[in-house]
Short mmCIF file of C-alpha atoms and ligand atoms in Angstrom, two decimals:
data_model
loop_
_atom_site.label_atom_id
_atom_site.label_comp_id
_atom_site.label_asym_id
_atom_site.label_seq_id
_atom_site.Cartn_x
_atom_site.Cartn_y
_atom_site.Cartn_z
CA MET A 33 -110.68 55.16 -4.46
CA ARG A 34 -108.75 51.91 -4.27
CA ASP A 35 -105.03 51.41 -4.61
CA GLU A 36 -104.64 47.70 -4.85
CA THR A 37 -106.82 45.05 -6.36
CA THR A 38 -106.00 41.47 -7.10
CA THR A 39 -106.28 39.65 -10.40
CA GLY A 40 -108.74 37.31 -8.71
CA ASP A 41 -111.11 40.22 -8.05
CA LEU A 42 -110.91 41.27 -11.68
CA ASP A 43 -111.55 37.71 -12.90
CA ALA A 44 -114.71 37.52 -10.82
CA ALA A 45 -115.85 40.97 -11.93
CA LEU A 46 -115.35 40.05 -15.60
CA GLU A 47 -117.31 36.87 -15.16
CA ALA A 48 -120.25 38.77 -13.66
CA LEU A 49 -119.96 41.47 -16.32
CA ALA A 50 -120.00 38.98 -19.18
CA ALA A 51 -123.39 37.70 -17.99
CA ALA A 52 -125.06 41.09 -18.58
CA PRO A 53 -127.82 40.90 -21.21
CA ARG A 54 -126.54 43.98 -23.04
CA LEU A 55 -122.92 45.03 -22.64
CA ILE A 56 -120.89 48.05 -23.75
CA VAL A 57 -117.14 47.67 -24.03
CA ALA A 58 -115.71 51.21 -24.10
CA LEU A 59 -112.00 51.58 -24.67
CA ASP A 60 -109.57 54.44 -24.78
CA PHE A 61 -107.01 54.04 -27.56
CA ASP A 62 -103.61 55.69 -26.90
CA GLY A 63 -101.86 54.23 -23.88
CA THR A 64 -104.65 51.66 -23.48
CA LEU A 65 -105.08 49.58 -26.65
CA ALA A 66 -101.91 51.03 -28.14
CA PRO A 67 -98.56 51.75 -26.48
CA PHE A 68 -97.36 55.35 -26.78
CA ALA A 69 -95.15 56.40 -29.67
CA ASP A 70 -93.48 59.71 -30.51
CA ASP A 71 -95.39 59.99 -33.77
CA PRO A 72 -99.13 59.65 -33.00
CA SER A 73 -99.87 58.73 -36.64
CA GLN A 74 -97.62 55.66 -36.39
CA VAL A 75 -99.16 53.91 -33.38
CA GLY A 76 -101.24 50.78 -33.56
CA ALA A 77 -103.28 48.67 -31.16
CA LEU A 78 -101.45 45.62 -29.80
CA PRO A 79 -102.42 42.76 -32.15
CA GLY A 80 -103.76 40.53 -29.35
CA SER A 81 -105.89 43.33 -27.94
CA TRP A 82 -107.24 44.23 -31.36
CA ALA A 83 -108.14 40.60 -32.11
CA ALA A 84 -110.11 40.46 -28.84
CA VAL A 85 -111.78 43.79 -29.67
CA LEU A 86 -112.93 42.41 -33.04
CA THR A 87 -114.24 39.25 -31.37
CA LEU A 88 -116.15 41.33 -28.82
CA ASN A 89 -117.52 43.54 -31.59
CA ARG A 90 -119.01 40.45 -33.28
CA ALA A 91 -120.46 39.05 -30.06
CA LYS A 92 -124.23 39.21 -29.64
CA ASP A 93 -125.70 42.12 -27.64
CA THR A 94 -122.23 43.59 -27.25
CA GLU A 95 -121.27 47.09 -28.42
CA VAL A 96 -117.62 48.02 -28.69
CA VAL A 97 -116.86 51.72 -28.75
CA LEU A 98 -113.49 53.42 -28.92
CA VAL A 99 -113.56 56.62 -26.86
CA SER A 100 -110.58 58.85 -27.57
CA GLY A 101 -109.26 62.37 -27.24
CA ARG A 102 -108.10 62.07 -30.84
CA PRO A 103 -110.17 63.67 -33.57
CA LEU A 104 -112.57 61.15 -35.10
CA GLY A 105 -110.73 61.10 -38.43
CA SER A 106 -107.41 60.33 -36.78
CA LEU A 107 -108.98 57.63 -34.60
CA ALA A 108 -110.60 55.96 -37.63
CA ALA A 109 -107.36 56.15 -39.64
CA VAL A 110 -105.07 54.79 -36.96
CA THR A 111 -107.38 51.93 -35.88
CA HIS A 112 -108.86 50.86 -39.24
CA ALA A 113 -111.94 50.09 -37.14
CA PRO A 114 -114.71 48.27 -39.01
CA GLU A 115 -117.65 50.47 -40.06
CA ASP A 116 -119.99 48.94 -37.50
CA MET A 117 -117.69 49.76 -34.57
CA ALA A 118 -118.73 52.95 -32.79
CA LEU A 119 -116.10 55.67 -32.50
CA VAL A 120 -116.18 58.69 -30.22
CA GLY A 121 -113.49 61.32 -30.86
CA SER A 122 -112.36 64.59 -29.31
CA HIS A 123 -113.36 63.38 -25.82
CA GLY A 124 -117.02 63.03 -26.84
CA VAL A 125 -117.53 65.93 -29.26
CA GLU A 126 -117.42 63.79 -32.42
CA TRP A 127 -119.33 60.54 -32.93
CA ARG A 128 -119.50 57.81 -35.53
CA VAL A 129 -122.30 55.48 -34.56
CA ASP A 130 -123.96 53.06 -37.01
CA GLY A 131 -121.83 54.51 -39.78
CA HIS A 132 -123.15 58.06 -39.32
CA ALA A 133 -120.71 60.79 -38.39
CA GLU A 134 -121.74 63.63 -36.16
CA ALA A 135 -119.68 66.72 -35.37
CA ALA A 136 -122.11 69.48 -34.52
CA LEU A 137 -120.08 72.57 -33.71
CA THR A 138 -121.84 75.91 -34.25
CA ALA A 139 -120.41 78.55 -36.60
CA ASP A 140 -119.45 80.60 -33.55
CA GLU A 141 -117.63 77.64 -31.99
CA LEU A 142 -115.76 76.98 -35.25
CA GLU A 143 -114.67 80.60 -35.36
CA ARG A 144 -113.41 80.39 -31.76
CA VAL A 145 -111.53 77.17 -32.54
CA ALA A 146 -109.77 78.92 -35.45
CA ARG A 147 -108.86 81.96 -33.33
CA ILE A 148 -107.41 79.83 -30.51
CA GLY A 149 -105.52 77.71 -33.04
CA ALA A 150 -103.85 80.74 -34.61
CA ALA A 151 -102.74 81.98 -31.18
CA LEU A 152 -101.32 78.56 -30.27
CA ASP A 153 -99.47 78.31 -33.59
CA GLU A 154 -97.57 81.47 -32.67
CA VAL A 155 -96.58 79.88 -29.36
CA GLY A 156 -95.59 76.63 -31.08
CA ALA A 157 -93.31 78.54 -33.45
CA ARG A 158 -91.37 79.90 -30.44
CA PHE A 159 -90.71 76.46 -28.91
CA PRO A 160 -88.92 74.01 -31.23
CA GLY A 161 -90.04 70.45 -30.51
CA VAL A 162 -93.42 71.54 -29.20
CA VAL A 163 -96.14 70.37 -31.57
CA VAL A 164 -99.52 72.07 -31.87
CA GLU A 165 -102.16 69.63 -33.08
CA HIS A 166 -105.34 71.10 -34.53
CA LYS A 167 -108.51 69.19 -33.74
CA PRO A 168 -112.11 69.82 -34.75
CA ALA A 169 -113.20 71.18 -31.37
CA GLY A 170 -109.91 72.50 -30.09
CA HIS A 171 -106.17 71.98 -30.09
CA GLY A 172 -103.51 69.98 -28.31
CA VAL A 173 -100.09 71.29 -27.37
CA HIS A 174 -97.76 68.27 -27.31
CA THR A 175 -94.60 68.47 -25.21
CA ARG A 176 -93.47 64.85 -25.38
CA ARG A 177 -90.27 65.71 -27.25
CA VAL A 178 -89.01 68.56 -25.05
CA SER A 179 -87.51 68.78 -21.55
CA ALA A 180 -89.75 69.28 -18.52
CA ASP A 181 -88.55 72.89 -18.18
CA VAL A 182 -89.32 73.77 -21.78
CA ALA A 183 -92.66 71.97 -21.46
CA SER A 184 -93.75 74.00 -18.48
CA GLU A 185 -92.66 77.24 -20.12
CA ALA A 186 -94.47 76.34 -23.35
CA ASN A 187 -97.59 75.28 -21.44
CA ALA A 188 -97.70 78.58 -19.55
CA ALA A 189 -97.28 80.55 -22.78
CA ALA A 190 -99.93 78.46 -24.54
CA SER A 191 -102.37 78.92 -21.70
CA ARG A 192 -101.90 82.71 -21.73
CA ALA A 193 -102.22 82.91 -25.52
CA ALA A 194 -105.33 80.73 -25.64
CA HIS A 195 -107.09 82.69 -22.90
CA ASP A 196 -106.16 85.99 -24.56
CA ALA A 197 -107.62 84.74 -27.82
CA ASP A 198 -110.76 83.37 -26.16
CA PRO A 199 -111.55 84.06 -22.50
CA GLU A 200 -114.06 81.17 -22.46
CA VAL A 201 -111.58 78.56 -23.67
CA LEU A 202 -111.58 75.28 -21.74
CA GLU A 203 -108.21 73.90 -20.74
CA ARG A 204 -107.32 70.39 -19.70
CA GLY A 205 -104.08 68.56 -19.15
CA GLY A 206 -103.09 65.01 -20.07
CA LYS A 207 -99.87 63.07 -20.52
CA ASP A 208 -97.44 65.44 -22.23
CA ILE A 209 -100.37 67.36 -23.68
CA LEU A 210 -102.29 70.48 -22.79
CA GLU A 211 -105.61 70.76 -24.57
CA PHE A 212 -107.73 73.77 -25.35
CA ALA A 213 -111.33 73.28 -26.44
CA VAL A 214 -114.52 75.27 -26.95
CA ARG A 215 -116.97 72.71 -25.72
CA HIS A 216 -116.93 70.91 -22.46
CA VAL A 217 -117.78 67.31 -23.19
CA THR A 218 -116.07 64.52 -21.34
CA LYS A 219 -115.63 60.80 -21.82
CA GLY A 220 -118.08 60.45 -18.95
CA ASP A 221 -120.79 62.24 -20.97
CA ALA A 222 -120.02 59.94 -23.88
CA ILE A 223 -120.38 56.80 -21.75
CA VAL A 224 -123.68 57.99 -20.25
CA ARG A 225 -125.01 58.67 -23.75
CA LEU A 226 -123.81 55.32 -25.09
CA ARG A 227 -125.41 53.47 -22.18
CA ASP A 228 -128.74 55.17 -23.00
CA LEU A 229 -128.41 54.66 -26.74
CA HIS A 230 -127.83 50.92 -26.43
CA GLY A 231 -129.96 50.27 -23.36
CA ALA A 232 -126.92 48.62 -21.85
CA ASP A 233 -127.08 46.73 -18.57
CA ALA A 234 -123.37 46.98 -17.89
CA VAL A 235 -120.30 48.86 -19.10
CA PHE A 236 -116.64 47.89 -19.27
CA PHE A 237 -114.29 50.84 -19.60
CA ALA A 238 -110.50 50.93 -19.73
CA GLY A 239 -108.27 54.00 -19.96
CA ASP A 240 -104.88 55.30 -18.91
CA ASP A 241 -105.06 59.08 -18.70
CA VAL A 242 -106.52 61.77 -16.47
CA THR A 243 -109.33 62.44 -18.97
CA ASP A 244 -110.40 58.81 -18.55
CA GLU A 245 -111.26 59.56 -14.93
CA ASP A 246 -114.41 61.29 -16.23
CA GLY A 247 -115.35 57.89 -17.64
CA PHE A 248 -114.62 55.97 -14.45
CA ARG A 249 -116.69 58.53 -12.53
CA VAL A 250 -119.94 57.54 -14.31
CA LEU A 251 -119.53 53.80 -13.77
CA GLY A 252 -121.77 52.16 -11.21
CA GLU A 253 -122.46 48.84 -9.60
CA GLY A 254 -122.03 45.98 -12.04
CA ASP A 255 -119.77 48.01 -14.33
CA VAL A 256 -116.04 47.37 -14.54
CA GLY A 257 -113.46 50.16 -14.81
CA VAL A 258 -109.81 49.31 -15.47
CA LYS A 259 -107.05 51.87 -15.09
CA VAL A 260 -104.03 51.13 -17.26
CA GLY A 261 -100.72 52.17 -15.65
CA PRO A 262 -99.83 54.40 -12.70
CA GLY A 263 -101.57 57.48 -11.35
CA GLU A 264 -104.46 58.18 -9.04
CA THR A 265 -107.75 56.68 -10.18
CA ARG A 266 -111.39 56.10 -9.36
CA ALA A 267 -111.36 52.86 -11.36
CA GLY A 268 -112.07 49.69 -9.44
CA PHE A 269 -109.17 47.84 -10.99
CA ARG A 270 -105.67 48.58 -12.14
CA ILE A 271 -103.33 46.80 -14.55
CA ASP A 272 -99.73 47.64 -15.48
CA ASP A 273 -99.78 48.48 -19.16
CA PRO A 274 -101.45 47.95 -22.55
CA ALA A 275 -99.89 44.47 -22.77
CA ALA A 276 -101.73 43.46 -19.59
CA LEU A 277 -104.99 44.69 -21.10
CA THR A 278 -104.63 42.12 -23.87
CA GLY A 279 -105.20 39.33 -21.34
CA VAL A 280 -108.20 41.09 -19.84
CA LEU A 281 -109.84 41.66 -23.23
CA LYS A 282 -109.17 38.07 -24.32
CA GLN A 283 -110.77 36.79 -21.15
CA LEU A 284 -113.80 39.06 -21.56
CA ALA A 285 -114.16 38.05 -25.22
CA ARG A 286 -114.03 34.37 -24.30
CA LEU A 287 -116.56 34.75 -21.47
CA ARG A 288 -118.89 36.81 -23.65
CA ALA A 289 -118.74 34.33 -26.54
CA THR A 290 -119.50 31.30 -24.36
CA ARG A 291 -122.17 32.71 -22.08
MG1 LIG B 1205 -105.12 57.26 -23.44
#
């Protein structure tokens, strides 16, 4: 784990990365391409970042994929991503690759998702300001709009309710969100699968949240991982915020287009 890296290091790493015969550019959305907003349906990628993403998506032997904890439908709606851009939603459970959507939960899993969701709705009703978001493979309990005390109380109640409803439920925390799912797939699994699928020689991955650490964990020599914002990370590089990522993506797009 590294704490400090210089921009010069990142420049050199991007230059080497851009020379890879086949490249995957994997990007988290919220907090990475898009700044956070109270209403998750109202966020958008920073225009400069999105322009660079579209340029990269058109570049030869370059696959752009958005890898998000959002459900696939929400990710597609909020990004207006072109059909040929790969989308991975629900931390790797849902895929849209080459225009084909894939969800693949069993009937039993769907039943468990419904049961957990009903239990969490009861908790949500007891805590005004806490929002329960229903996703295809699980649910998110959002505490962005409440105080830290209320958040921790709501999280404890949600955790108890979800485990009572389904002892096998998988729990994971993020920024102002506690998630409950029935299938353990991570962004790391998604990146490994994408690398295979595209026969990629190198991967660029940027993300801001704890769930993105699963992605950084599967990167190897020649790959570039960029952590956006504060917090402990396994990524090789760190930048301040989504605005700083715009410069990085522009540089990568330029290098990739002129190689
Ligand atoms: Mg994020």
